[in-house]
Short mmCIF file of C-alpha atoms in Angstrom, two decimals:
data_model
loop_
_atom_site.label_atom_id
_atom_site.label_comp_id
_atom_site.label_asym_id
_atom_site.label_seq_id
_atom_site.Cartn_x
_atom_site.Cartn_y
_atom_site.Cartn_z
CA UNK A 1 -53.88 -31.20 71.52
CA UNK A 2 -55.95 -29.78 68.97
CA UNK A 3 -56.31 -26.36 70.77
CA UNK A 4 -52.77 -26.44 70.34
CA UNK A 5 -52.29 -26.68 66.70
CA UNK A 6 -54.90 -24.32 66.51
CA UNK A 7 -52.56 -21.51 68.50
CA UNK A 8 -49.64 -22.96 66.43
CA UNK A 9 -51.48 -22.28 62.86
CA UNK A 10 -52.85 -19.41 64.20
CA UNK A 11 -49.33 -17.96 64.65
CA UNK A 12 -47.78 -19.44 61.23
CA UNK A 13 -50.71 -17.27 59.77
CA UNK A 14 -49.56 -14.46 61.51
CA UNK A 15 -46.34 -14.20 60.59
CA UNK A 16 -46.66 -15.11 56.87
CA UNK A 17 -49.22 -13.13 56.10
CA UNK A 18 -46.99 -10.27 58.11
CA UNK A 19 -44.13 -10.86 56.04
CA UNK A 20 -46.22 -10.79 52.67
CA UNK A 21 -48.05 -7.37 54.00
CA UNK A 22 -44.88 -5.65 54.88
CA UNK A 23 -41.58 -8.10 55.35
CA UNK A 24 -39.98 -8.16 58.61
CA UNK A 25 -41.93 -4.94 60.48
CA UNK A 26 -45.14 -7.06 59.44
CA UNK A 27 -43.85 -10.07 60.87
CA UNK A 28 -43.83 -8.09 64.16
CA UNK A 29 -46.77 -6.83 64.27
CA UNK A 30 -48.69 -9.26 63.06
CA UNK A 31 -47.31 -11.83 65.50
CA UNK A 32 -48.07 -8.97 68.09
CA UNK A 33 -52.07 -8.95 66.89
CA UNK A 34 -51.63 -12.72 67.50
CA UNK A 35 -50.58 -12.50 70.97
CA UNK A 36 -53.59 -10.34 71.69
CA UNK A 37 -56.32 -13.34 70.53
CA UNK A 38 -53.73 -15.71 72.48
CA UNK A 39 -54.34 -13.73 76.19
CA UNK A 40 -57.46 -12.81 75.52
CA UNK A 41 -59.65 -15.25 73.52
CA UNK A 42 -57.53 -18.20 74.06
CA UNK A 43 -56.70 -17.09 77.66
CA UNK A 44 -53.02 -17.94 77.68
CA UNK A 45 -50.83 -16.11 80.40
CA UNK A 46 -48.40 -13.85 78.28
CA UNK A 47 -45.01 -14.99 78.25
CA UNK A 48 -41.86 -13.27 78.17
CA UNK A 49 -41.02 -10.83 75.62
CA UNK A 50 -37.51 -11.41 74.17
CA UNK A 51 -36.37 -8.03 75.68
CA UNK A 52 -32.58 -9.06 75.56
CA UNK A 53 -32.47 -9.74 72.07
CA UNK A 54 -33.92 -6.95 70.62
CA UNK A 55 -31.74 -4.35 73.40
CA UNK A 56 -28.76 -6.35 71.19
CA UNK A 57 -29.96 -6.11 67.61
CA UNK A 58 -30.99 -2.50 68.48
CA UNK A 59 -27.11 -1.60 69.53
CA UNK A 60 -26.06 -3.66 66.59
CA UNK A 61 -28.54 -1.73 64.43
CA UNK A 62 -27.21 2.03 65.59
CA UNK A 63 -23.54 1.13 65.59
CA UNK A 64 -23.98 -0.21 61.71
CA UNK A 65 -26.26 2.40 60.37
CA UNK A 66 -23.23 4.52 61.80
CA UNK A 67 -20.45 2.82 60.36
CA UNK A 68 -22.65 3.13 56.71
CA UNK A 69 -23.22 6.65 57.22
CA UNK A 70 -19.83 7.99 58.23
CA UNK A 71 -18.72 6.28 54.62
CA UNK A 72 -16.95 2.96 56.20
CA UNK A 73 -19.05 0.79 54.30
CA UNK A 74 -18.17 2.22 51.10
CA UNK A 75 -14.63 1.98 52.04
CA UNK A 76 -14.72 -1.50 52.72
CA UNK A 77 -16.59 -2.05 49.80
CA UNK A 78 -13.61 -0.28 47.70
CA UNK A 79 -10.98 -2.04 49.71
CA UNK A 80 -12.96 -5.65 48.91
CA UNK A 81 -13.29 -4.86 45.09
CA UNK A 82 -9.38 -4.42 45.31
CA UNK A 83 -8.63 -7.78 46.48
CA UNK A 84 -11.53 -9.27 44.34
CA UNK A 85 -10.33 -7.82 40.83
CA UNK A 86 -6.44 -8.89 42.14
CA UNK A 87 -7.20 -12.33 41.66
CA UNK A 88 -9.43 -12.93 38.70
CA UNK A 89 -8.79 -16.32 37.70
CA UNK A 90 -9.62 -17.45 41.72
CA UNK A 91 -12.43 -15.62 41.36
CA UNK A 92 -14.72 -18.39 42.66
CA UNK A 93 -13.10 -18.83 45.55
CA UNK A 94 -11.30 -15.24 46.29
CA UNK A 95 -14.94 -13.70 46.17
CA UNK A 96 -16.79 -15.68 48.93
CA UNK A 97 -13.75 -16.08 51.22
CA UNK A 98 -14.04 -11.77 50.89
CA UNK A 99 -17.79 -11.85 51.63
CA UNK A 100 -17.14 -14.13 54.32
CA UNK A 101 -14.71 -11.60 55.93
CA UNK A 102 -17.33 -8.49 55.33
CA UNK A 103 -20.19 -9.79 56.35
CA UNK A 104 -18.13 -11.68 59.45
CA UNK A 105 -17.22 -8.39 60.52
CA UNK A 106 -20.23 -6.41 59.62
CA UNK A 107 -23.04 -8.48 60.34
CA UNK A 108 -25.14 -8.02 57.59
CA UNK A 109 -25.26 -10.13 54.31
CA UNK A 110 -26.48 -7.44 52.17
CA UNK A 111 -23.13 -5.95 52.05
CA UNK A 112 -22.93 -8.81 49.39
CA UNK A 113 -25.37 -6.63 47.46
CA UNK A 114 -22.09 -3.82 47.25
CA UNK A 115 -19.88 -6.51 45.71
CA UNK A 116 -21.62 -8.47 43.58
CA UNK A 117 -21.31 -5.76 40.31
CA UNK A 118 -17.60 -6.27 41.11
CA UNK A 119 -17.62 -10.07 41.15
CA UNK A 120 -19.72 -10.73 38.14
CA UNK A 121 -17.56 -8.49 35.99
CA UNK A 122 -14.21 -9.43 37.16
CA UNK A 123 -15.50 -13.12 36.41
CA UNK A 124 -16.29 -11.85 33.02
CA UNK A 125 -12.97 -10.38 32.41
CA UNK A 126 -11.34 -13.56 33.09
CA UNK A 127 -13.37 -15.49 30.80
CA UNK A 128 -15.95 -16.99 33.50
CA UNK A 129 -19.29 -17.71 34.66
CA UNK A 130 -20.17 -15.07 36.39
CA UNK A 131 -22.88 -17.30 38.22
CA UNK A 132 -20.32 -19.50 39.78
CA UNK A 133 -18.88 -16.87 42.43
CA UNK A 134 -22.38 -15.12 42.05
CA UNK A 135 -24.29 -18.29 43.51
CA UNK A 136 -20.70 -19.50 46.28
CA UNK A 137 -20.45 -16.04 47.80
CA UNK A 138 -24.09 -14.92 48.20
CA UNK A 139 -24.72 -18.41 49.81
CA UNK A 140 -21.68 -17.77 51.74
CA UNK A 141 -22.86 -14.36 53.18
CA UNK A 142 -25.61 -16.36 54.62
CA UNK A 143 -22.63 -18.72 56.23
CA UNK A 144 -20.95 -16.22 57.77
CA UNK A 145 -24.17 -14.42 59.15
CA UNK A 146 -24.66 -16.75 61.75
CA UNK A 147 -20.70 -16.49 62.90
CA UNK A 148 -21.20 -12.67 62.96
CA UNK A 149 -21.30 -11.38 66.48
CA UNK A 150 -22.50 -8.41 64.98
CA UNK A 151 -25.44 -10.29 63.26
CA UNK A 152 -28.80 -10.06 64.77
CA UNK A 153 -29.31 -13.52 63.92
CA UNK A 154 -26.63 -14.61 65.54
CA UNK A 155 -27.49 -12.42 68.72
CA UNK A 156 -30.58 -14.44 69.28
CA UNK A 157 -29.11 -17.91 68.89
CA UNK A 158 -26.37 -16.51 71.66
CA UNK A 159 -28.89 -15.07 74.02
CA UNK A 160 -31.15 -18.18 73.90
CA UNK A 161 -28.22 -20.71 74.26
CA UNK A 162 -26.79 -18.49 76.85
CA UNK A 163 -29.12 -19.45 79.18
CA UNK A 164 -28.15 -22.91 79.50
CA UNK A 165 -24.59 -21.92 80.47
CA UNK A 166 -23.36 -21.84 76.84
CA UNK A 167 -20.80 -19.13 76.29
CA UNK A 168 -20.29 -17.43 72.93
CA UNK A 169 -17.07 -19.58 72.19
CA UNK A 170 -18.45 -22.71 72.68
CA UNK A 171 -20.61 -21.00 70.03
CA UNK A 172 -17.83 -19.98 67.74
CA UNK A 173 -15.82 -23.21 68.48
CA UNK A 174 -18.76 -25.08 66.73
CA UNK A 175 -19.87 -22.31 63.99
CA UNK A 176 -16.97 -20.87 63.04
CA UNK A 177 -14.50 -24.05 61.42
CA UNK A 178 -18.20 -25.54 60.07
CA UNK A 179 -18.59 -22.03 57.92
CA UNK A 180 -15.00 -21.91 57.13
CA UNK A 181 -14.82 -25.67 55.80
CA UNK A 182 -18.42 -25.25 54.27
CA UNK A 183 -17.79 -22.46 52.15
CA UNK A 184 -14.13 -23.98 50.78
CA UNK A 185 -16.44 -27.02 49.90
CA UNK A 186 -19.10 -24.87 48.05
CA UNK A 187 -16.62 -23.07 45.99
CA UNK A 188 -14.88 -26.40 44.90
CA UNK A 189 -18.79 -27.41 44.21
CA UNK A 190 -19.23 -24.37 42.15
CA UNK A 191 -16.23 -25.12 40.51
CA UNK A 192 -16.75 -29.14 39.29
CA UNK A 193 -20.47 -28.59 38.51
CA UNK A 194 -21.14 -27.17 35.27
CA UNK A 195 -19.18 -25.28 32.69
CA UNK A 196 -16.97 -22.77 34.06
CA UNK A 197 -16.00 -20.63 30.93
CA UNK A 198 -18.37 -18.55 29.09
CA UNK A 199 -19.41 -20.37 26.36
CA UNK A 200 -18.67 -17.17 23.61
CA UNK A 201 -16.14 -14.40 23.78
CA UNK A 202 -17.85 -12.28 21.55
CA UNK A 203 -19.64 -9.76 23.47
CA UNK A 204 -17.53 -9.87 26.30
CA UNK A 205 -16.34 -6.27 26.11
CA UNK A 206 -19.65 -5.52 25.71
CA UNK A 207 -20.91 -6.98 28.92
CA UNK A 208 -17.78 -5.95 30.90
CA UNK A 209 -18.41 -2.33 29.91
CA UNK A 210 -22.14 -2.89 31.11
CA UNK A 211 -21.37 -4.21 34.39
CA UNK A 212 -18.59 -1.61 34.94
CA UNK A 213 -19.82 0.72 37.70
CA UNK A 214 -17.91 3.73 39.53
CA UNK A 215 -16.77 3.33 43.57
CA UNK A 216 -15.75 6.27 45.40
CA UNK A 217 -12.20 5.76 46.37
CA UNK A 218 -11.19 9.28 47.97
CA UNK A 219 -11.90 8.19 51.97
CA UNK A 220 -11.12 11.03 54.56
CA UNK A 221 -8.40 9.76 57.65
CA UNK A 222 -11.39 10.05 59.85
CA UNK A 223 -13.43 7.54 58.06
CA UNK A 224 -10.72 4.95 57.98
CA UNK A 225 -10.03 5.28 61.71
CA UNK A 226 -14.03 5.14 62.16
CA UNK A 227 -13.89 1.57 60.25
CA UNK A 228 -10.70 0.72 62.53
CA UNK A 229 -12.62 1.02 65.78
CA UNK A 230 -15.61 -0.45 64.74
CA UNK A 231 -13.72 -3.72 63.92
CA UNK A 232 -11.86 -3.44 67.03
CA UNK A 233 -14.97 -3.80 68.45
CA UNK A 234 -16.05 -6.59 67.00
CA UNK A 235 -12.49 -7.92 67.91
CA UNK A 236 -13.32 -7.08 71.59
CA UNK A 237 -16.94 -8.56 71.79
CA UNK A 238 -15.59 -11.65 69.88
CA UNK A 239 -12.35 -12.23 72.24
CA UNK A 240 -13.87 -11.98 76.25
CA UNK A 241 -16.64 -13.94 74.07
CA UNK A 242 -14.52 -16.45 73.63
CA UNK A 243 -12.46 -15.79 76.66
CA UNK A 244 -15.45 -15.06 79.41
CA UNK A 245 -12.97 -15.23 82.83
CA UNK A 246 -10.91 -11.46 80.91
CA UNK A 247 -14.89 -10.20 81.78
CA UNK A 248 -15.44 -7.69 84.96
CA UNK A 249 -16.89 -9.58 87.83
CA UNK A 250 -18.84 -7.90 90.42
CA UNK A 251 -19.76 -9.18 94.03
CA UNK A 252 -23.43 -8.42 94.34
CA UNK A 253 -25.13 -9.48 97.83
CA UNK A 254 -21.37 -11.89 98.62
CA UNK A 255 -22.02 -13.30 94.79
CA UNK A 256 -19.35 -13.37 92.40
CA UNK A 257 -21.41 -12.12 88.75
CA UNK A 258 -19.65 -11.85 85.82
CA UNK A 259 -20.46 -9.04 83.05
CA UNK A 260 -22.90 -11.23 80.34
CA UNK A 261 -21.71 -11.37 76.99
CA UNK A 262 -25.33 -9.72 75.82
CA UNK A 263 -24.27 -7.10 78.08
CA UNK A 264 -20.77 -6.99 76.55
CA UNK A 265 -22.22 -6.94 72.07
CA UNK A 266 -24.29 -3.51 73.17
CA UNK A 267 -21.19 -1.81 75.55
CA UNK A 268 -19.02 -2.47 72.18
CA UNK A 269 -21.93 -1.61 69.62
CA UNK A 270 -22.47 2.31 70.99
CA UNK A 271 -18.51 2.40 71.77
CA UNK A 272 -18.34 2.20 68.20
CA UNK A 273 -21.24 4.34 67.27
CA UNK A 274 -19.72 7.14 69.92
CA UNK A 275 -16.34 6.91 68.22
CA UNK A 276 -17.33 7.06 64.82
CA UNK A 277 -19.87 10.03 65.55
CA UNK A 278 -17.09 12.35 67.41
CA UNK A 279 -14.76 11.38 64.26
CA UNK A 280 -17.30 12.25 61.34
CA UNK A 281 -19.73 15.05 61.34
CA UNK A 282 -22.89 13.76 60.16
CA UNK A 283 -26.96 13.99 60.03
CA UNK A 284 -28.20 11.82 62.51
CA UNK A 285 -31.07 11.24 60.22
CA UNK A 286 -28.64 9.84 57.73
CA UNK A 287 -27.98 7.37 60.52
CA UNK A 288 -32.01 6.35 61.25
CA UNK A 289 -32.44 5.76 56.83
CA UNK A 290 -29.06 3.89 56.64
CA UNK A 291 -30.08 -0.04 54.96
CA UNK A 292 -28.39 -1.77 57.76
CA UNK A 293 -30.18 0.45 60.60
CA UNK A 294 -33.68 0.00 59.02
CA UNK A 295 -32.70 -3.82 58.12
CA UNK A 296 -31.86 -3.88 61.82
CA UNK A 297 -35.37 -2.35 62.73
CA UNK A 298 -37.28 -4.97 61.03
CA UNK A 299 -34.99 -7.59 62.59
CA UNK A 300 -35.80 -6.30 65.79
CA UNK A 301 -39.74 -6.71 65.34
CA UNK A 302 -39.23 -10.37 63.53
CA UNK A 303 -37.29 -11.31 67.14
CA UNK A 304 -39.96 -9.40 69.41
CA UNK A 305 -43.38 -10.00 67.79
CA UNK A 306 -42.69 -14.04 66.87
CA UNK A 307 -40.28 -14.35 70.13
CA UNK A 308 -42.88 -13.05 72.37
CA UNK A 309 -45.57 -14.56 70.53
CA UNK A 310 -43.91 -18.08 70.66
CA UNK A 311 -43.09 -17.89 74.48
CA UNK A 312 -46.55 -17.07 74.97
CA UNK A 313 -47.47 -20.40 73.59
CA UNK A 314 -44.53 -22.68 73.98
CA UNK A 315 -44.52 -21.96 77.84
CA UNK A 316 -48.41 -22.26 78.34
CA UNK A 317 -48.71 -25.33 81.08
CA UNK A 318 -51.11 -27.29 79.18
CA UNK A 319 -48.91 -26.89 75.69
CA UNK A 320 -45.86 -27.39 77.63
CA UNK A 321 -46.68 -30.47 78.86
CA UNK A 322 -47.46 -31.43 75.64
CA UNK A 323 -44.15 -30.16 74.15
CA UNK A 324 -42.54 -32.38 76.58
CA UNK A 325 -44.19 -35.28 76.71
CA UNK A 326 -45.54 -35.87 73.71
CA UNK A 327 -44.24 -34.51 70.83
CA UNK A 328 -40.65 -34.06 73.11
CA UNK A 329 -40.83 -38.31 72.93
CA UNK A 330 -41.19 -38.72 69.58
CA UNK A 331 -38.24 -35.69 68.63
CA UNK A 332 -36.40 -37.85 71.55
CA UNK A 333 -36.39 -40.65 69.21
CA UNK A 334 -35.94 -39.19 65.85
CA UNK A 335 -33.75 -36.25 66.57
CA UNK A 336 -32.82 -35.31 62.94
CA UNK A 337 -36.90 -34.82 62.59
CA UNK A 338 -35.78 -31.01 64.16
CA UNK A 339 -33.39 -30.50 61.46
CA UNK A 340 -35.95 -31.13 58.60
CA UNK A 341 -38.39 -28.81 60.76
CA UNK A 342 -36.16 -25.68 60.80
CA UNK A 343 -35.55 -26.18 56.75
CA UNK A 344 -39.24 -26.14 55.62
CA UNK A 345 -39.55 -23.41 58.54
CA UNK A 346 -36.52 -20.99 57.20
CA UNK A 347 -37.58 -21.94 53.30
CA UNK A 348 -41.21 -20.14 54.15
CA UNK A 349 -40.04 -17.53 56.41
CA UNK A 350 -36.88 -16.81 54.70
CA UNK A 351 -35.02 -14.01 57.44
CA UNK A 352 -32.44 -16.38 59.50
CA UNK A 353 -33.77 -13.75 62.33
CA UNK A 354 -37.46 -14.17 61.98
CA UNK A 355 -37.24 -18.12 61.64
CA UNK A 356 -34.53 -18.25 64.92
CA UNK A 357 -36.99 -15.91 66.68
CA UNK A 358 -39.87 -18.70 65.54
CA UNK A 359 -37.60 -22.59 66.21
CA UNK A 360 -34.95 -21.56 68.28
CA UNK A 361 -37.52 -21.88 71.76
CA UNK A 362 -39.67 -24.62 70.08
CA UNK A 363 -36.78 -26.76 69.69
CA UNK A 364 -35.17 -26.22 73.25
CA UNK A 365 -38.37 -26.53 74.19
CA UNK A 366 -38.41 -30.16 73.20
CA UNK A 367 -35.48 -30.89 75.19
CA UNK A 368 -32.95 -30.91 72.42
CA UNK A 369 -29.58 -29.96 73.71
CA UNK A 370 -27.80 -26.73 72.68
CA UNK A 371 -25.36 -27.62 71.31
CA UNK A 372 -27.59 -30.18 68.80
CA UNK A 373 -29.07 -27.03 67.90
CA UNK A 374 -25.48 -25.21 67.33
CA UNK A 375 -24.63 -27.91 65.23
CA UNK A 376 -27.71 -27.66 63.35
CA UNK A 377 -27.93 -23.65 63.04
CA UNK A 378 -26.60 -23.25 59.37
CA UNK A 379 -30.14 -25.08 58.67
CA UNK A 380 -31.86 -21.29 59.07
CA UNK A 381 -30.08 -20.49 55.39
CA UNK A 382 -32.45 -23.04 53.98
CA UNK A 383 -33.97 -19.36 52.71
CA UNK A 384 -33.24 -19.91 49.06
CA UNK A 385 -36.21 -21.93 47.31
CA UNK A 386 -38.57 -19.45 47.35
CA UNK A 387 -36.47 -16.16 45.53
CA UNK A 388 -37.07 -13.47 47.99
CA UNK A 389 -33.78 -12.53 49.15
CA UNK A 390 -32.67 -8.89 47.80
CA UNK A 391 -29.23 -10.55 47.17
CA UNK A 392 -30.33 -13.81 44.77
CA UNK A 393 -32.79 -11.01 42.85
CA UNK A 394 -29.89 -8.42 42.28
CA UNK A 395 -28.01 -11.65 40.87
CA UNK A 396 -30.00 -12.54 38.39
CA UNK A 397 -30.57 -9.54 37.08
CA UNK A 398 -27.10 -7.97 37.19
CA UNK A 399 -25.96 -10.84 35.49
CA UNK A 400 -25.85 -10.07 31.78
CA UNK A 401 -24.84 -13.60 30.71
CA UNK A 402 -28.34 -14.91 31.78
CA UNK A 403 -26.62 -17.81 33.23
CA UNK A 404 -27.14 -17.14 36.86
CA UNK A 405 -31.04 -17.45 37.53
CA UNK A 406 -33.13 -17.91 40.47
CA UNK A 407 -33.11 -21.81 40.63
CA UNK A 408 -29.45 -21.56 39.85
CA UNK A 409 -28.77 -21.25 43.98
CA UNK A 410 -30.80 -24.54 44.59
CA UNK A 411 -28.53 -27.58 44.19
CA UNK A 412 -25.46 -25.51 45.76
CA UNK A 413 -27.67 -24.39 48.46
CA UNK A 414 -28.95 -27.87 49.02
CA UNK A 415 -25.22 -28.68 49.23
CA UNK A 416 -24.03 -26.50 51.20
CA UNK A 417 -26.36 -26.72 54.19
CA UNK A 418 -26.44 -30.55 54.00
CA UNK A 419 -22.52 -30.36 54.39
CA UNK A 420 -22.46 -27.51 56.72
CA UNK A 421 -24.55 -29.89 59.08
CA UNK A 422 -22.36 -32.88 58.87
CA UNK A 423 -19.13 -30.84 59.19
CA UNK A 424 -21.35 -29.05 62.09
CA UNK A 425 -22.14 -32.34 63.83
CA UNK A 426 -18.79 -33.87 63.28
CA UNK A 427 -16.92 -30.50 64.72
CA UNK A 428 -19.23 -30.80 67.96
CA UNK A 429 -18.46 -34.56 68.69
CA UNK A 430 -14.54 -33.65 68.21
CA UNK A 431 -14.91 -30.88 70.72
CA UNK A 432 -16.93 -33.23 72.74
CA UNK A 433 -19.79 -30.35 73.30
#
């Protein structure tokens, strides 16, 4: 037993001090350095490397970086600051209801970091706190994140899960209404707590003039058609997702085998990425330095380094038995121990991808059912105490009010994941999963 928590702090080492030496890509490879001591001081046979996962967060990476390179994120962007400064007076809950649709799509919550110069000064025009639908849509982006099929956190969850016959819609079925009914709850949070108005009108002008900022808004016919297909194929991976018997099936030695949905997300991903690239001349280095193809990089080594890392461990004999029998009796009678596990796990490591890569296989490991642990997942956004995250930093500082700071996402955040875990739990016993 004590071996084991010796491999176990050995690895939280690891990957913290990877993340503080160089984020996600140090997460990898420090977890990676780890695995080496494991097989060869500790003598552990290696376990499987989380090959599947990364394959998926590397199509989701290339098909992204395309999409941003080709200009589609900047037209989404401009057709999102549209809706956004329609409704003014709903800013607080027009804004994250937006996000929630980008970042649904897209996959990536730093798209948040495109709109949030548009929310905090269309809150100022109409006379509002501009930390209000600062604080409901960034924590929303991290809602919708783990809905995305396009997400690399998400991929992970669905790869793992997959394994013990759960399909992406009983995913989705679960996910999906939780985030929906989650984020509606935050905004009318965000709205009751707090003062609302700005508390002077005299430098408004002022501050709406300094957090005025130019979009492009000529888009070629090319890169609107590129955006088109990429969402179509999100459309596609999300509907024989949800809808597994539209899949091929092949008959390989007189068995029926269908196409698997992680097979399906990278088929989709480079469709995309092929489309957009015949419809948009452009650098393929432009592609390789785009923020969501590096972002997807670093995911990939937080999944491969702390995946591989983690099964190396998990699924030694000795540590499994212990897993199972012993620490597996006591999560057998205090389930909701898991929940408070994954929290102070995601608060340290703060990427939903690196802490999913870490708890996802240590908490199946202990038996828990999937679909607990679907019912649970919105607990990886615990990522908020510590103020890491590029999107909470570019808050408080864009915001020229002052009013939105870094604790400012606590209590909401708190909130939010507290009800997006009942709502979670409640939607899962409806559904009878």
């Amino acid at each position: 037993m004590i071996l084991f928590f010796i491999e176990i702090a050995i690895m939280v080492i690891a990957i913290v001090w990877g993340l503080k030496t160089a984020g996600a890509l140090g997460c990898g490879i420090f977890a990676i350095v780890a695995q080496l001591l494991m097989i060869f001081i500790f003598h552990l046979p290696p376990g499987e490397a989380p090959v599947t996962a990364v394959l998926i967060i590397l199509s989701i990476g290339i098909a992204g970086g395309t999409l941003q390179a080709t200009g589609g994120i900047d037209y989404l962007v401009y057709l999102a600051s549209k809706i956004i400064e329609r409704f003014p007076k709903s800013i607080i809950f027009i804004a994250p209801f937006i996000v929630f649709l980008f970042v649904f799509g897209i996959g990536t919550a730093n798209i948040a970091l495109s709109l949030e110069p548009i929310i905090a000064k269309t809150a100022m025009k109409a006379n509002i706190q501009p930390k209000k639908p600062l604080t409901a849509s960034i924590l929303t982006a991290n809602l919708a994140l783990l809905c995305s099929p396009a997400a690399s956190a998400t991929a992970f969850v669905i790869s793992v899960v997959a394994t013990y016959g759960i399909t992406m819609g009983h995913y989705l079925s679960i996910v999906l209404p939780t985030a929906l009914i989650s984020m509606v709850l935050l905004s009318v949070f965000c709205t009751v707590v707090g003062r609302t108005k700005l508390s002077t009108n005299a430098n408004l002008t002022n501050l709406t003039q300094q957090t005025d900022h130019a979009l492009k808004t000529d888009f070629s016919r090319r890169t609107k058609i590129g955006v088109l297909t990429f969402l179509i194929c999100v459309a596609c991976i999300l509907t024989f997702g949800i809808f597994p018997n539209l899949l091929p099936t092949f008959h390989v030695d007189g068995e029926a085998v269908h196409l698997k949905t992680t097979d399906l997300v990278q088929l989709f991903m480079y469709t995309s990425a092929a489309i957009n690239l015949l419809l948009v001349k452009i650098d393929t280095k432009a592609i390789f330095s785009a923020n969501i193809t590096q972002s997807a990089i670093g995911a990939l080594f937080a999944v491969l380094g702390p995946g591989w890392l983690g099964a190396t461990i998990f699924n030694a004999p000795h540590n499994k038995h212990i897993m199972e029998h012993q620490v597996g009796a006591i999560i057998e009678q205090v389930p909701w121990l898991v929940i408070f596990l994954v929290a102070i796990v995601a608060m340290v490591v703060i990427s939903q991808t690196a802490t999913s890569s870490i708890m996802v296989p240590i908490v199946m490991g202990l038996g828990i059912p999937p679909t607990f642990l679907i019912a649970m997942i919105q607990t990886l956004n615990v990522n908020f105490v510590i103020p890491a995250q590029p999107t909470i930093l570019f808050a408080v500082d864009l915001d020229e009010t002052r009013s939105t700071k870094t604790t400012s996402f606590l209590a909401p955040g708190f909130f939010v994941v507290t009800v997006s875990v009942i709502v979670g739990f409640t939607m899962k016993a409806l559904l009878g999963l």
